CSV table of C-alpha atoms in Angstrom, one decimal:
chain,number,residue,atom,x,y,z
H,24,ASN,CA,41.6,-8.3,-57.3
H,25,ALA,CA,39.8,-6.5,-54.5
H,26,GLY,CA,38.5,-9.0,-52.1
H,27,VAL,CA,36.7,-7.6,-49.0
H,28,THR,CA,36.6,-3.9,-48.9
H,29,GLN,CA,35.9,-1.9,-45.9
H,30,THR,CA,35.0,1.7,-45.6
H,31,PRO,CA,35.7,4.2,-43.5
H,32,LYS,CA,39.3,3.1,-42.4
H,33,PHE,CA,39.0,5.5,-39.3
H,34,GLN,CA,36.0,7.3,-37.7
H,35,VAL,CA,35.2,9.4,-34.9
H,36,LEU,CA,32.0,10.1,-33.6
H,37,LYS,CA,29.9,11.6,-30.7
H,38,THR,CA,28.1,9.1,-28.4
H,39,GLY,CA,24.6,8.9,-29.7
H,40,GLN,CA,25.5,9.2,-33.5
H,41,SER,CA,24.6,6.3,-35.9
H,42,MET,CA,26.4,5.3,-39.1
H,43,THR,CA,26.8,2.6,-41.1
H,44,LEU,CA,30.2,0.6,-41.8
H,45,GLN,CA,30.4,-0.4,-45.1
H,46,CYS,CA,31.5,-4.1,-46.3
H,47,ALA,CA,31.5,-5.6,-49.8
H,48,GLN,CA,33.4,-8.3,-51.3
H,49,ASP,CA,33.8,-9.2,-55.0
H,50,MET,CA,34.5,-13.0,-54.6
H,51,ASN,CA,30.7,-14.2,-54.6
H,52,HIS,CA,31.2,-15.4,-50.6
H,53,GLU,CA,28.1,-16.9,-49.3
H,54,TYR,CA,29.5,-16.0,-45.9
H,55,MET,CA,30.3,-12.7,-44.3
H,56,SER,CA,30.9,-11.6,-40.9
H,57,TRP,CA,31.6,-8.9,-38.8
H,58,TYR,CA,34.1,-8.8,-35.8
H,59,ARG,CA,35.4,-6.2,-33.2
H,60,GLN,CA,38.6,-6.2,-31.8
H,61,ASP,CA,39.9,-5.2,-28.5
H,62,PRO,CA,42.6,-5.7,-26.5
H,63,GLY,CA,43.5,-8.9,-24.7
H,64,MET,CA,40.1,-10.1,-26.6
H,65,GLY,CA,40.9,-11.3,-29.7
H,66,LEU,CA,38.1,-11.1,-32.4
H,67,ARG,CA,34.4,-11.6,-30.9
H,68,LEU,CA,31.8,-12.4,-33.7
H,69,ILE,CA,29.3,-9.4,-33.5
H,70,HIS,CA,27.1,-10.9,-36.4
H,71,TYR,CA,27.1,-13.2,-39.3
H,72,SER,CA,25.3,-14.0,-42.6
H,73,VAL,CA,25.1,-17.1,-44.6
H,74,GLY,CA,23.6,-15.8,-47.5
H,75,ALA,CA,21.6,-12.6,-48.8
H,76,GLY,CA,18.7,-12.4,-46.9
H,77,ILE,CA,19.5,-14.5,-43.9
H,78,THR,CA,21.7,-13.2,-40.8
H,79,ASP,CA,22.1,-14.1,-37.2
H,80,GLN,CA,23.9,-13.2,-34.6
H,81,GLY,CA,27.3,-13.9,-33.1
H,82,GLU,CA,29.0,-13.2,-29.3
H,83,VAL,CA,28.7,-9.5,-29.2
H,84,PRO,CA,25.4,-8.1,-30.9
H,85,ASN,CA,23.9,-5.7,-28.8
H,86,GLY,CA,24.2,-2.0,-30.2
H,87,TYR,CA,24.7,-3.1,-33.8
H,88,ASN,CA,22.4,-4.0,-36.9
H,89,VAL,CA,23.1,-5.9,-40.2
H,90,SER,CA,21.6,-6.7,-42.9
H,91,ARG,CA,22.2,-8.4,-46.2
H,92,SER,CA,20.3,-7.9,-49.5
H,93,THR,CA,22.5,-8.7,-51.9
H,94,THR,CA,25.6,-11.2,-51.9
H,95,GLU,CA,28.2,-8.7,-52.0
H,96,ASP,CA,27.4,-6.1,-49.8
H,97,PHE,CA,27.0,-6.6,-45.8
H,98,PRO,CA,26.8,-3.3,-43.8
H,99,LEU,CA,27.0,-2.9,-40.0
H,100,ARG,CA,25.0,-0.2,-38.6
H,101,LEU,CA,25.5,1.3,-35.0
H,102,LEU,CA,22.1,2.9,-34.3
H,103,SER,CA,23.3,5.3,-31.0
H,104,ALA,CA,27.2,4.8,-30.4
H,105,ALA,CA,28.3,4.6,-27.2
H,106,PRO,CA,32.3,4.8,-26.0
H,107,SER,CA,32.1,0.9,-25.6
H,108,GLN,CA,31.8,0.7,-29.0
H,109,THR,CA,35.4,1.9,-29.8
H,110,SER,CA,37.3,-0.7,-31.2
H,111,VAL,CA,38.8,-1.8,-34.6
H,112,TYR,CA,36.1,-3.5,-36.8
H,113,PHE,CA,36.6,-6.4,-39.3
H,114,CYS,CA,34.3,-7.8,-42.0
H,115,ALA,CA,35.4,-10.9,-43.6
H,116,SER,CA,33.9,-13.3,-46.1
H,117,SER,CA,34.4,-17.1,-46.9
H,118,TYR,CA,32.8,-19.8,-48.3
H,119,SER,CA,32.0,-24.1,-48.0
H,120,ILE,CA,33.6,-26.5,-49.6
H,121,GLN,CA,33.1,-30.3,-50.1
H,122,GLY,CA,32.3,-31.9,-47.0
H,123,GLY,CA,30.7,-28.7,-45.2
H,124,LYS,CA,33.8,-27.4,-44.2
H,125,ASN,CA,34.4,-23.7,-44.4
H,126,THR,CA,37.3,-21.7,-45.9
H,127,GLU,CA,39.5,-19.7,-44.5
H,128,ALA,CA,38.1,-16.4,-43.7
H,129,PHE,CA,39.4,-13.0,-46.0
H,130,PHE,CA,39.5,-9.9,-44.1
H,131,GLY,CA,39.0,-6.4,-44.8
H,132,GLN,CA,41.9,-3.9,-43.9
H,133,GLY,CA,39.6,-2.9,-40.8
H,134,THR,CA,37.6,0.3,-39.5
H,135,ARG,CA,39.1,2.0,-36.6
H,136,LEU,CA,36.1,3.4,-34.8
H,137,THR,CA,36.6,5.9,-31.8
H,138,VAL,CA,33.5,7.2,-29.5
H,139,VAL,CA,34.0,10.1,-27.9
B,18,ALA,CA,29.0,-24.8,-29.2
B,19,GLN,CA,32.5,-24.2,-30.3
B,20,SER,CA,35.1,-22.7,-28.8
B,21,VAL,CA,38.9,-22.0,-28.5
B,22,THR,CA,41.3,-21.4,-25.8
B,23,GLN,CA,45.1,-20.0,-26.5
B,24,LEU,CA,46.8,-21.1,-23.4
B,25,ASP,CA,49.4,-18.5,-23.4
B,26,SER,CA,48.7,-14.6,-23.4
B,27,HIS,CA,52.1,-13.8,-24.0
B,28,VAL,CA,55.4,-16.0,-25.3
B,29,SER,CA,59.0,-14.8,-25.3
B,30,VAL,CA,61.6,-16.6,-27.1
B,31,SER,CA,65.0,-16.0,-28.2
B,32,GLU,CA,65.6,-15.3,-32.0
B,33,GLY,CA,66.9,-18.8,-33.4
B,34,THR,CA,64.9,-21.1,-30.8
B,35,PRO,CA,61.9,-23.0,-31.1
B,36,VAL,CA,58.5,-21.6,-31.3
B,37,LEU,CA,55.5,-23.0,-29.6
B,38,LEU,CA,52.0,-21.3,-29.3
B,39,ARG,CA,49.2,-23.8,-27.9
B,40,CYS,CA,45.4,-23.9,-28.9
B,41,ASN,CA,42.7,-26.1,-27.4
B,42,TYR,CA,39.4,-26.0,-29.2
B,43,SER,CA,36.1,-27.4,-28.4
B,44,SER,CA,33.7,-28.1,-31.3
B,45,SER,CA,30.3,-30.0,-31.9
B,46,TYR,CA,31.5,-31.4,-35.4
B,47,SER,CA,34.7,-32.2,-37.2
B,48,PRO,CA,36.2,-28.6,-37.2
B,49,SER,CA,37.8,-26.4,-39.7
B,50,LEU,CA,40.9,-25.1,-37.6
B,51,PHE,CA,43.4,-21.9,-38.8
B,52,TRP,CA,46.4,-19.5,-37.4
B,53,TYR,CA,46.2,-16.1,-38.5
B,54,VAL,CA,49.1,-13.5,-37.6
B,55,GLN,CA,48.7,-9.7,-36.9
B,56,HIS,CA,51.3,-7.5,-37.4
B,57,PRO,CA,51.1,-4.3,-35.2
B,58,ASN,CA,48.2,-2.1,-36.7
B,59,LYS,CA,47.7,-4.6,-39.3
B,60,GLY,CA,45.3,-6.7,-40.8
B,61,LEU,CA,45.0,-10.2,-40.5
B,62,GLN,CA,47.0,-13.0,-42.4
B,63,LEU,CA,46.5,-16.4,-42.7
B,64,LEU,CA,49.3,-18.7,-41.5
B,65,LEU,CA,47.7,-22.4,-42.4
B,66,LYS,CA,44.8,-24.2,-42.0
B,67,TYR,CA,43.7,-27.4,-41.5
B,68,THR,CA,39.8,-28.8,-43.1
B,69,SER,CA,40.1,-32.7,-43.0
B,70,ALA,CA,43.4,-33.8,-45.2
B,71,ALA,CA,46.6,-34.7,-43.5
B,72,THR,CA,46.7,-33.7,-39.8
B,73,LEU,CA,50.1,-32.2,-39.9
B,74,VAL,CA,49.7,-28.5,-42.2
B,75,LYS,CA,52.6,-26.9,-43.1
B,76,GLY,CA,52.1,-23.0,-43.4
B,77,ILE,CA,53.6,-19.9,-44.7
B,78,ASN,CA,57.1,-18.5,-42.7
B,79,GLY,CA,58.2,-21.9,-41.6
B,80,PHE,CA,55.3,-22.5,-39.4
B,81,GLU,CA,53.5,-25.8,-39.1
B,82,ALA,CA,50.4,-26.8,-37.0
B,83,GLU,CA,49.3,-30.3,-36.2
B,84,PHE,CA,45.8,-31.4,-35.4
B,85,LYS,CA,45.2,-33.6,-32.4
B,86,LYS,CA,41.6,-34.8,-32.3
B,87,SER,CA,42.4,-36.7,-29.0
B,88,GLU,CA,44.0,-33.8,-27.3
B,89,THR,CA,41.6,-31.7,-29.3
B,90,SER,CA,44.6,-29.2,-29.9
B,91,PHE,CA,46.0,-27.3,-32.9
B,92,HIS,CA,49.0,-26.0,-31.4
B,93,LEU,CA,51.6,-24.0,-33.3
B,94,THR,CA,55.3,-24.5,-34.2
B,95,LYS,CA,58.4,-23.3,-35.8
B,96,PRO,CA,61.9,-24.6,-35.6
B,97,SER,CA,63.2,-21.4,-35.5
B,98,ALA,CA,62.0,-18.0,-34.6
B,99,HIS,CA,63.1,-14.9,-36.6
B,100,MET,CA,62.7,-11.3,-35.4
B,101,SER,CA,60.1,-10.8,-38.0
B,102,ASP,CA,58.0,-13.5,-36.5
B,103,ALA,CA,57.0,-10.8,-33.5
B,104,ALA,CA,53.4,-10.3,-33.8
B,105,GLU,CA,49.9,-11.4,-32.2
B,106,TYR,CA,48.3,-14.9,-33.2
B,107,PHE,CA,45.0,-16.0,-33.2
B,108,CYS,CA,44.0,-19.5,-33.7
B,109,VAL,CA,40.5,-20.1,-34.8
B,110,VAL,CA,37.6,-22.3,-35.1
B,111,SER,CA,35.0,-22.8,-37.5
B,112,ASP,CA,32.7,-25.4,-37.3
B,113,ARG,CA,30.9,-27.4,-40.3
B,114,GLY,CA,29.0,-25.1,-42.6
B,115,GLY,CA,30.7,-22.0,-41.4
B,116,PHE,CA,27.9,-20.7,-39.7
B,117,LYS,CA,30.5,-19.4,-37.0
B,118,THR,CA,33.9,-18.5,-36.7
B,119,ILE,CA,35.4,-18.4,-33.3
B,120,PHE,CA,38.9,-16.3,-32.7
B,121,GLY,CA,41.1,-17.2,-29.8
B,122,ALA,CA,42.0,-14.1,-27.5
B,123,GLY,CA,45.5,-14.2,-29.3
B,124,THR,CA,49.0,-14.7,-28.0
B,125,ARG,CA,51.7,-12.3,-28.5
B,126,LEU,CA,54.9,-13.3,-29.5
B,127,PHE,CA,58.1,-11.8,-29.0
B,128,VAL,CA,61.3,-12.1,-30.4
B,129,LYS,CA,64.1,-11.3,-28.5
B,130,ALA,CA,67.8,-10.7,-30.0
């Protein structure tokens, strides 16, 4: 059972570089999300998707793009990396249950990104 | 709009004493509520969840939480702390439809021998 897989686990970027953080889930979950975790701030929602072809912004979307061409994949793109984007990034998936409630989020192991 | 407030950024208890981590939420709809734990340099582990059944929810490792709609609270408790409970704990709210899942800022639990 792979669950939610994130790659890479670690990455160092130079300011201005671009890159894509990969996220894949094999549970056929409809909802997928990206969070960043910074000390003392918990996890903040960057972007989320409620299904293939549908994405929306979370709390801190600036500097990041997402797309959802398949149910399984939800990549996060950093267009021009900045030191303020140094963080740990988590991808998560979940699904809705009866009554419109949402299940718990299933998390990947995280990507530790450093921008120098 | 939904939001989560964890009332304490740090809590320190002695081993064997009770643990109380406080969480208040705001939600436009009947929410789902969760508690997660994160040990240092580790991923997130689900402790327990409330979706609409019993208001007293039991989780793993002896933790439990009570959903109190009138107080908009979902406090996490454990009768007796263990050294291995030292970690960061997150209260999480998810609105109907799961369009947005919002985390609290976290409470770091310290357990003294």
